[in-house]
């Protein structure tokens, strides 16, 4: 006997293929979400502890933002305000919770001035990727990440007021 299908009936092999593909898609999507979530949590791990530590051991009264800086050591950069309203920045070394390991400054941090100084130093062929607070020789500074005209990854360090370039270098592109 020849088995006939109506146009509203789907063969068994098609159902199995469709459900298998859907199950694989859901599993891959779930794994992707898990990996992303784990990476984000590792990146921001300890921000609250560093914020509390900076509030207890410095003149900071309020915290506006906590970021991460990877240099010779990992630092959490805690930006906030003192009781008199003046901006202040505390660099807390992640590995050690010792008040001796805090670098604290009330110097003015001018991001627009840094961007302007970098643009005039690097020229029109460079593309800025990121500007963040960091350290240069254990002193607060701005770190500018960029791509130069040869598509090399570069780093420039500027004083907090953005007026003076401390160092600039680009990494070799030998593997392209």
mmCIF file with all atom_site columns, C-alpha atoms in Angstrom:
data_model
loop_
_atom_site.group_PDB
_atom_site.id
_atom_site.type_symbol
_atom_site.label_atom_id
_atom_site.label_alt_id
_atom_site.label_comp_id
_atom_site.label_asym_id
_atom_site.label_entity_id
_atom_site.label_seq_id
_atom_site.pdbx_PDB_ins_code
_atom_site.Cartn_x
_atom_site.Cartn_y
_atom_site.Cartn_z
_atom_site.occupancy
_atom_site.B_iso_or_equiv
_atom_site.pdbx_formal_charge
_atom_site.auth_seq_id
_atom_site.auth_comp_id
_atom_site.auth_asym_id
_atom_site.auth_atom_id
_atom_site.pdbx_PDB_model_num
ATOM 1   C CA . UNK A 1 1   ? 0.000  0.000  0.000  1.00 0.00 ? 1   UNK A CA 1
ATOM 2   C CA . UNK A 1 2   ? 1.352  3.426  -0.934 1.00 0.00 ? 2   UNK A CA 1
ATOM 3   C CA . UNK A 1 3   ? 1.337  5.875  1.895  1.00 0.00 ? 3   UNK A CA 1
ATOM 4   C CA . UNK A 1 4   ? 0.008  9.234  0.930  1.00 0.00 ? 4   UNK A CA 1
ATOM 5   C CA . UNK A 1 5   ? 0.374  12.488 2.810  1.00 0.00 ? 5   UNK A CA 1
ATOM 6   C CA . UNK A 1 6   ? -2.020 15.295 2.833  1.00 0.00 ? 6   UNK A CA 1
ATOM 7   C CA . UNK A 1 7   ? -0.488 18.691 2.338  1.00 0.00 ? 7   UNK A CA 1
ATOM 8   C CA . UNK A 1 8   ? -1.076 19.411 6.048  1.00 0.00 ? 8   UNK A CA 1
ATOM 9   C CA . UNK A 1 9   ? 0.848  16.362 7.270  1.00 0.00 ? 9   UNK A CA 1
ATOM 10  C CA . UNK A 1 10  ? 4.613  16.553 7.666  1.00 0.00 ? 10  UNK A CA 1
ATOM 11  C CA . UNK A 1 11  ? 6.709  13.400 7.256  1.00 0.00 ? 11  UNK A CA 1
ATOM 12  C CA . UNK A 1 12  ? 8.358  12.019 10.406 1.00 0.00 ? 12  UNK A CA 1
ATOM 13  C CA . UNK A 1 13  ? 11.935 12.631 9.161  1.00 0.00 ? 13  UNK A CA 1
ATOM 14  C CA . UNK A 1 14  ? 11.189 16.335 8.634  1.00 0.00 ? 14  UNK A CA 1
ATOM 15  C CA . UNK A 1 15  ? 9.836  16.712 12.181 1.00 0.00 ? 15  UNK A CA 1
ATOM 16  C CA . UNK A 1 16  ? 12.893 14.997 13.647 1.00 0.00 ? 16  UNK A CA 1
ATOM 17  C CA . UNK A 1 17  ? 15.274 17.178 11.594 1.00 0.00 ? 17  UNK A CA 1
ATOM 18  C CA . UNK A 1 18  ? 13.458 20.374 12.541 1.00 0.00 ? 18  UNK A CA 1
ATOM 19  C CA . UNK A 1 19  ? 13.349 19.586 16.265 1.00 0.00 ? 19  UNK A CA 1
ATOM 20  C CA . UNK A 1 20  ? 17.008 18.453 16.267 1.00 0.00 ? 20  UNK A CA 1
ATOM 21  C CA . UNK A 1 21  ? 18.133 21.671 14.592 1.00 0.00 ? 21  UNK A CA 1
ATOM 22  C CA . UNK A 1 22  ? 16.050 23.708 17.036 1.00 0.00 ? 22  UNK A CA 1
ATOM 23  C CA . UNK A 1 23  ? 17.511 21.828 20.033 1.00 0.00 ? 23  UNK A CA 1
ATOM 24  C CA . UNK A 1 24  ? 21.082 22.403 18.791 1.00 0.00 ? 24  UNK A CA 1
ATOM 25  C CA . UNK A 1 25  ? 20.353 26.098 18.249 1.00 0.00 ? 25  UNK A CA 1
ATOM 26  C CA . UNK A 1 26  ? 18.957 26.467 21.781 1.00 0.00 ? 26  UNK A CA 1
ATOM 27  C CA . UNK A 1 27  ? 21.971 24.668 23.286 1.00 0.00 ? 27  UNK A CA 1
ATOM 28  C CA . UNK A 1 28  ? 24.466 26.832 21.347 1.00 0.00 ? 28  UNK A CA 1
ATOM 29  C CA . UNK A 1 29  ? 22.597 29.999 22.307 1.00 0.00 ? 29  UNK A CA 1
ATOM 30  C CA . UNK A 1 30  ? 22.535 28.954 25.979 1.00 0.00 ? 30  UNK A CA 1
ATOM 31  C CA . UNK A 1 31  ? 26.283 28.210 25.952 1.00 0.00 ? 31  UNK A CA 1
ATOM 32  C CA . UNK A 1 32  ? 26.990 31.571 24.336 1.00 0.00 ? 32  UNK A CA 1
ATOM 33  C CA . UNK A 1 33  ? 24.975 33.431 26.962 1.00 0.00 ? 33  UNK A CA 1
ATOM 34  C CA . UNK A 1 34  ? 26.729 31.502 29.743 1.00 0.00 ? 34  UNK A CA 1
ATOM 35  C CA . UNK A 1 35  ? 30.223 32.269 28.385 1.00 0.00 ? 35  UNK A CA 1
ATOM 36  C CA . UNK A 1 36  ? 29.408 35.973 27.936 1.00 0.00 ? 36  UNK A CA 1
ATOM 37  C CA . UNK A 1 37  ? 27.934 36.220 31.433 1.00 0.00 ? 37  UNK A CA 1
ATOM 38  C CA . UNK A 1 38  ? 30.931 34.470 32.993 1.00 0.00 ? 38  UNK A CA 1
ATOM 39  C CA . UNK A 1 39  ? 33.391 36.756 31.181 1.00 0.00 ? 39  UNK A CA 1
ATOM 40  C CA . UNK A 1 40  ? 31.513 39.897 32.236 1.00 0.00 ? 40  UNK A CA 1
ATOM 41  C CA . UNK A 1 41  ? 31.357 38.764 35.868 1.00 0.00 ? 41  UNK A CA 1
ATOM 42  C CA . UNK A 1 42  ? 35.107 38.025 35.904 1.00 0.00 ? 42  UNK A CA 1
ATOM 43  C CA . UNK A 1 43  ? 35.850 41.465 34.450 1.00 0.00 ? 43  UNK A CA 1
ATOM 44  C CA . UNK A 1 44  ? 33.816 43.341 37.060 1.00 0.00 ? 44  UNK A CA 1
ATOM 45  C CA . UNK A 1 45  ? 34.523 41.005 39.975 1.00 0.00 ? 45  UNK A CA 1
ATOM 46  C CA . UNK A 1 46  ? 35.520 42.881 43.112 1.00 0.00 ? 46  UNK A CA 1
ATOM 47  C CA . UNK A 1 47  ? 34.281 46.330 42.024 1.00 0.00 ? 47  UNK A CA 1
ATOM 48  C CA . UNK A 1 48  ? 32.016 46.656 45.089 1.00 0.00 ? 48  UNK A CA 1
ATOM 49  C CA . UNK A 1 49  ? 34.804 45.604 47.448 1.00 0.00 ? 49  UNK A CA 1
ATOM 50  C CA . UNK A 1 50  ? 37.210 48.123 45.887 1.00 0.00 ? 50  UNK A CA 1
ATOM 51  C CA . UNK A 1 51  ? 34.554 50.830 46.068 1.00 0.00 ? 51  UNK A CA 1
ATOM 52  C CA . UNK A 1 52  ? 33.969 50.149 49.785 1.00 0.00 ? 52  UNK A CA 1
ATOM 53  C CA . UNK A 1 53  ? 37.714 49.962 50.430 1.00 0.00 ? 53  UNK A CA 1
ATOM 54  C CA . UNK A 1 54  ? 38.322 53.309 48.705 1.00 0.00 ? 54  UNK A CA 1
ATOM 55  C CA . UNK A 1 55  ? 35.470 54.958 50.612 1.00 0.00 ? 55  UNK A CA 1
ATOM 56  C CA . UNK A 1 56  ? 36.925 53.763 53.935 1.00 0.00 ? 56  UNK A CA 1
ATOM 57  C CA . UNK A 1 57  ? 40.576 54.592 53.245 1.00 0.00 ? 57  UNK A CA 1
ATOM 58  C CA . UNK A 1 58  ? 40.400 57.857 51.282 1.00 0.00 ? 58  UNK A CA 1
ATOM 59  C CA . UNK A 1 59  ? 38.552 61.167 51.382 1.00 0.00 ? 59  UNK A CA 1
ATOM 60  C CA . UNK A 1 60  ? 36.009 59.974 48.817 1.00 0.00 ? 60  UNK A CA 1
ATOM 61  C CA . UNK A 1 61  ? 32.417 60.520 49.936 1.00 0.00 ? 61  UNK A CA 1
ATOM 62  C CA . UNK A 1 62  ? 30.583 59.309 46.822 1.00 0.00 ? 62  UNK A CA 1
ATOM 63  C CA . UNK A 1 63  ? 31.572 57.037 43.952 1.00 0.00 ? 63  UNK A CA 1
ATOM 64  C CA . UNK A 1 64  ? 30.583 57.848 40.373 1.00 0.00 ? 64  UNK A CA 1
ATOM 65  C CA . UNK A 1 65  ? 32.267 55.027 38.486 1.00 0.00 ? 65  UNK A CA 1
ATOM 66  C CA . UNK A 1 66  ? 34.544 52.020 38.954 1.00 0.00 ? 66  UNK A CA 1
ATOM 67  C CA . UNK A 1 67  ? 36.617 50.739 36.028 1.00 0.00 ? 67  UNK A CA 1
ATOM 68  C CA . UNK A 1 68  ? 39.512 48.353 35.563 1.00 0.00 ? 68  UNK A CA 1
ATOM 69  C CA . UNK A 1 69  ? 43.071 49.129 34.460 1.00 0.00 ? 69  UNK A CA 1
ATOM 70  C CA . UNK A 1 70  ? 45.512 46.404 33.448 1.00 0.00 ? 70  UNK A CA 1
ATOM 71  C CA . UNK A 1 71  ? 49.100 47.543 33.787 1.00 0.00 ? 71  UNK A CA 1
ATOM 72  C CA . UNK A 1 72  ? 51.943 45.969 35.686 1.00 0.00 ? 72  UNK A CA 1
ATOM 73  C CA . UNK A 1 73  ? 49.217 45.023 38.176 1.00 0.00 ? 73  UNK A CA 1
ATOM 74  C CA . UNK A 1 74  ? 45.427 45.042 37.954 1.00 0.00 ? 74  UNK A CA 1
ATOM 75  C CA . UNK A 1 75  ? 43.886 48.176 39.443 1.00 0.00 ? 75  UNK A CA 1
ATOM 76  C CA . UNK A 1 76  ? 40.312 49.179 40.059 1.00 0.00 ? 76  UNK A CA 1
ATOM 77  C CA . UNK A 1 77  ? 39.945 52.867 39.279 1.00 0.00 ? 77  UNK A CA 1
ATOM 78  C CA . UNK A 1 78  ? 37.382 54.456 41.598 1.00 0.00 ? 78  UNK A CA 1
ATOM 79  C CA . UNK A 1 79  ? 36.204 57.901 40.452 1.00 0.00 ? 79  UNK A CA 1
ATOM 80  C CA . UNK A 1 80  ? 34.140 59.983 42.823 1.00 0.00 ? 80  UNK A CA 1
ATOM 81  C CA . UNK A 1 81  ? 33.749 63.172 44.797 1.00 0.00 ? 81  UNK A CA 1
ATOM 82  C CA . UNK A 1 82  ? 35.028 64.366 48.145 1.00 0.00 ? 82  UNK A CA 1
ATOM 83  C CA . UNK A 1 83  ? 32.826 66.039 50.758 1.00 0.00 ? 83  UNK A CA 1
ATOM 84  C CA . UNK A 1 84  ? 33.663 69.491 49.339 1.00 0.00 ? 84  UNK A CA 1
ATOM 85  C CA . UNK A 1 85  ? 32.477 68.401 45.860 1.00 0.00 ? 85  UNK A CA 1
ATOM 86  C CA . UNK A 1 86  ? 35.965 68.149 44.375 1.00 0.00 ? 86  UNK A CA 1
ATOM 87  C CA . UNK A 1 87  ? 36.588 65.246 41.974 1.00 0.00 ? 87  UNK A CA 1
ATOM 88  C CA . UNK A 1 88  ? 39.021 62.580 43.137 1.00 0.00 ? 88  UNK A CA 1
ATOM 89  C CA . UNK A 1 89  ? 40.381 59.291 41.826 1.00 0.00 ? 89  UNK A CA 1
ATOM 90  C CA . UNK A 1 90  ? 41.588 56.267 43.787 1.00 0.00 ? 90  UNK A CA 1
ATOM 91  C CA . UNK A 1 91  ? 43.559 53.439 42.181 1.00 0.00 ? 91  UNK A CA 1
ATOM 92  C CA . UNK A 1 92  ? 43.107 50.288 44.274 1.00 0.00 ? 92  UNK A CA 1
ATOM 93  C CA . UNK A 1 93  ? 45.451 47.376 43.535 1.00 0.00 ? 93  UNK A CA 1
ATOM 94  C CA . UNK A 1 94  ? 43.160 44.386 43.109 1.00 0.00 ? 94  UNK A CA 1
ATOM 95  C CA . UNK A 1 95  ? 45.399 41.740 44.620 1.00 0.00 ? 95  UNK A CA 1
ATOM 96  C CA . UNK A 1 96  ? 46.135 43.548 47.883 1.00 0.00 ? 96  UNK A CA 1
ATOM 97  C CA . UNK A 1 97  ? 43.649 45.239 50.198 1.00 0.00 ? 97  UNK A CA 1
ATOM 98  C CA . UNK A 1 98  ? 46.165 47.380 52.051 1.00 0.00 ? 98  UNK A CA 1
ATOM 99  C CA . UNK A 1 99  ? 45.700 51.137 52.440 1.00 0.00 ? 99  UNK A CA 1
ATOM 100 C CA . UNK A 1 100 ? 49.363 51.529 51.441 1.00 0.00 ? 100 UNK A CA 1
ATOM 101 C CA . UNK A 1 101 ? 48.424 50.186 47.996 1.00 0.00 ? 101 UNK A CA 1
ATOM 102 C CA . UNK A 1 102 ? 46.008 53.011 47.126 1.00 0.00 ? 102 UNK A CA 1
ATOM 103 C CA . UNK A 1 103 ? 47.130 55.744 44.771 1.00 0.00 ? 103 UNK A CA 1
ATOM 104 C CA . UNK A 1 104 ? 44.876 58.738 45.448 1.00 0.00 ? 104 UNK A CA 1
ATOM 105 C CA . UNK A 1 105 ? 44.731 62.018 43.566 1.00 0.00 ? 105 UNK A CA 1
ATOM 106 C CA . UNK A 1 106 ? 42.543 65.090 43.365 1.00 0.00 ? 106 UNK A CA 1
ATOM 107 C CA . UNK A 1 107 ? 44.226 66.353 40.180 1.00 0.00 ? 107 UNK A CA 1
ATOM 108 C CA . UNK A 1 108 ? 41.837 67.356 37.431 1.00 0.00 ? 108 UNK A CA 1
ATOM 109 C CA . UNK A 1 109 ? 41.281 64.664 34.815 1.00 0.00 ? 109 UNK A CA 1
ATOM 110 C CA . UNK A 1 110 ? 40.367 66.200 31.450 1.00 0.00 ? 110 UNK A CA 1
ATOM 111 C CA . UNK A 1 111 ? 39.385 63.557 28.892 1.00 0.00 ? 111 UNK A CA 1
ATOM 112 C CA . UNK A 1 112 ? 38.550 66.043 26.106 1.00 0.00 ? 112 UNK A CA 1
ATOM 113 C CA . UNK A 1 113 ? 41.999 67.651 26.402 1.00 0.00 ? 113 UNK A CA 1
ATOM 114 C CA . UNK A 1 114 ? 43.633 64.223 26.161 1.00 0.00 ? 114 UNK A CA 1
ATOM 115 C CA . UNK A 1 115 ? 41.652 63.377 23.024 1.00 0.00 ? 115 UNK A CA 1
ATOM 116 C CA . UNK A 1 116 ? 42.588 66.709 21.455 1.00 0.00 ? 116 UNK A CA 1
ATOM 117 C CA . UNK A 1 117 ? 46.286 66.343 22.347 1.00 0.00 ? 117 UNK A CA 1
ATOM 118 C CA . UNK A 1 118 ? 46.361 62.777 21.060 1.00 0.00 ? 118 UNK A CA 1
ATOM 119 C CA . UNK A 1 119 ? 44.669 63.712 17.774 1.00 0.00 ? 119 UNK A CA 1
ATOM 120 C CA . UNK A 1 120 ? 47.165 66.490 17.090 1.00 0.00 ? 120 UNK A CA 1
ATOM 121 C CA . UNK A 1 121 ? 50.109 64.200 17.976 1.00 0.00 ? 121 UNK A CA 1
ATOM 122 C CA . UNK A 1 122 ? 48.950 61.136 16.033 1.00 0.00 ? 122 UNK A CA 1
ATOM 123 C CA . UNK A 1 123 ? 47.397 62.832 13.012 1.00 0.00 ? 123 UNK A CA 1
ATOM 124 C CA . UNK A 1 124 ? 44.443 62.058 10.796 1.00 0.00 ? 124 UNK A CA 1
ATOM 125 C CA . UNK A 1 125 ? 45.575 58.520 9.906  1.00 0.00 ? 125 UNK A CA 1
ATOM 126 C CA . UNK A 1 126 ? 45.064 57.167 13.421 1.00 0.00 ? 126 UNK A CA 1
ATOM 127 C CA . UNK A 1 127 ? 41.814 55.796 14.808 1.00 0.00 ? 127 UNK A CA 1
ATOM 128 C CA . UNK A 1 128 ? 41.176 56.095 18.555 1.00 0.00 ? 128 UNK A CA 1
ATOM 129 C CA . UNK A 1 129 ? 39.729 52.977 20.181 1.00 0.00 ? 129 UNK A CA 1
ATOM 130 C CA . UNK A 1 130 ? 39.579 53.830 23.871 1.00 0.00 ? 130 UNK A CA 1
ATOM 131 C CA . UNK A 1 131 ? 40.568 56.406 26.484 1.00 0.00 ? 131 UNK A CA 1
ATOM 132 C CA . UNK A 1 132 ? 40.766 55.311 30.106 1.00 0.00 ? 132 UNK A CA 1
ATOM 133 C CA . UNK A 1 133 ? 42.311 56.317 33.381 1.00 0.00 ? 133 UNK A CA 1
ATOM 134 C CA . UNK A 1 134 ? 45.427 54.352 34.204 1.00 0.00 ? 134 UNK A CA 1
ATOM 135 C CA . UNK A 1 135 ? 48.899 54.558 35.646 1.00 0.00 ? 135 UNK A CA 1
ATOM 136 C CA . UNK A 1 136 ? 52.240 55.418 34.120 1.00 0.00 ? 136 UNK A CA 1
ATOM 137 C CA . UNK A 1 137 ? 55.282 54.834 36.365 1.00 0.00 ? 137 UNK A CA 1
ATOM 138 C CA . UNK A 1 138 ? 52.910 54.504 39.340 1.00 0.00 ? 138 UNK A CA 1
ATOM 139 C CA . UNK A 1 139 ? 51.457 57.967 38.687 1.00 0.00 ? 139 UNK A CA 1
ATOM 140 C CA . UNK A 1 140 ? 47.886 58.624 37.530 1.00 0.00 ? 140 UNK A CA 1
ATOM 141 C CA . UNK A 1 141 ? 47.662 59.148 33.776 1.00 0.00 ? 141 UNK A CA 1
ATOM 142 C CA . UNK A 1 142 ? 45.398 58.679 30.767 1.00 0.00 ? 142 UNK A CA 1
ATOM 143 C CA . UNK A 1 143 ? 45.891 55.659 28.521 1.00 0.00 ? 143 UNK A CA 1
ATOM 144 C CA . UNK A 1 144 ? 44.810 56.089 24.900 1.00 0.00 ? 144 UNK A CA 1
ATOM 145 C CA . UNK A 1 145 ? 44.440 52.923 22.806 1.00 0.00 ? 145 UNK A CA 1
ATOM 146 C CA . UNK A 1 146 ? 44.512 53.427 19.043 1.00 0.00 ? 146 UNK A CA 1
ATOM 147 C CA . UNK A 1 147 ? 45.242 51.979 15.601 1.00 0.00 ? 147 UNK A CA 1
ATOM 148 C CA . UNK A 1 148 ? 47.851 53.767 13.517 1.00 0.00 ? 148 UNK A CA 1
ATOM 149 C CA . UNK A 1 149 ? 48.134 54.174 9.728  1.00 0.00 ? 149 UNK A CA 1
ATOM 150 C CA . UNK A 1 150 ? 49.756 50.705 9.455  1.00 0.00 ? 150 UNK A CA 1
ATOM 151 C CA . UNK A 1 151 ? 46.876 49.156 11.474 1.00 0.00 ? 151 UNK A CA 1
ATOM 152 C CA . UNK A 1 152 ? 49.156 48.514 14.461 1.00 0.00 ? 152 UNK A CA 1
ATOM 153 C CA . UNK A 1 153 ? 47.734 48.596 17.977 1.00 0.00 ? 153 UNK A CA 1
ATOM 154 C CA . UNK A 1 154 ? 49.206 51.549 19.845 1.00 0.00 ? 154 UNK A CA 1
ATOM 155 C CA . UNK A 1 155 ? 49.180 53.028 23.327 1.00 0.00 ? 155 UNK A CA 1
ATOM 156 C CA . UNK A 1 156 ? 49.819 56.609 24.375 1.00 0.00 ? 156 UNK A CA 1
ATOM 157 C CA . UNK A 1 157 ? 50.049 57.871 27.943 1.00 0.00 ? 157 UNK A CA 1
ATOM 158 C CA . UNK A 1 158 ? 49.207 61.443 28.916 1.00 0.00 ? 158 UNK A CA 1
ATOM 159 C CA . UNK A 1 159 ? 49.236 63.434 32.140 1.00 0.00 ? 159 UNK A CA 1
ATOM 160 C CA . UNK A 1 160 ? 45.870 63.772 33.883 1.00 0.00 ? 160 UNK A CA 1
ATOM 161 C CA . UNK A 1 161 ? 45.352 67.296 32.602 1.00 0.00 ? 161 UNK A CA 1
ATOM 162 C CA . UNK A 1 162 ? 46.018 66.010 29.072 1.00 0.00 ? 162 UNK A CA 1
ATOM 163 C CA . UNK A 1 163 ? 48.645 68.613 28.243 1.00 0.00 ? 163 UNK A CA 1
ATOM 164 C CA . UNK A 1 164 ? 51.759 66.408 28.074 1.00 0.00 ? 164 UNK A CA 1
ATOM 165 C CA . UNK A 1 165 ? 52.404 63.089 26.343 1.00 0.00 ? 165 UNK A CA 1
ATOM 166 C CA . UNK A 1 166 ? 54.441 60.764 28.561 1.00 0.00 ? 166 UNK A CA 1
ATOM 167 C CA . UNK A 1 167 ? 55.012 57.894 26.131 1.00 0.00 ? 167 UNK A CA 1
ATOM 168 C CA . UNK A 1 168 ? 53.634 56.447 22.927 1.00 0.00 ? 168 UNK A CA 1
ATOM 169 C CA . UNK A 1 169 ? 54.320 53.137 21.216 1.00 0.00 ? 169 UNK A CA 1
ATOM 170 C CA . UNK A 1 170 ? 52.761 50.783 18.677 1.00 0.00 ? 170 UNK A CA 1
ATOM 171 C CA . UNK A 1 171 ? 52.969 46.999 18.665 1.00 0.00 ? 171 UNK A CA 1
ATOM 172 C CA . UNK A 1 172 ? 54.443 45.153 15.706 1.00 0.00 ? 172 UNK A CA 1
ATOM 173 C CA . UNK A 1 173 ? 52.087 43.657 13.134 1.00 0.00 ? 173 UNK A CA 1
ATOM 174 C CA . UNK A 1 174 ? 54.385 40.788 12.163 1.00 0.00 ? 174 UNK A CA 1
ATOM 175 C CA . UNK A 1 175 ? 51.668 38.106 11.937 1.00 0.00 ? 175 UNK A CA 1
ATOM 176 C CA . UNK A 1 176 ? 49.523 39.705 9.252  1.00 0.00 ? 176 UNK A CA 1
#
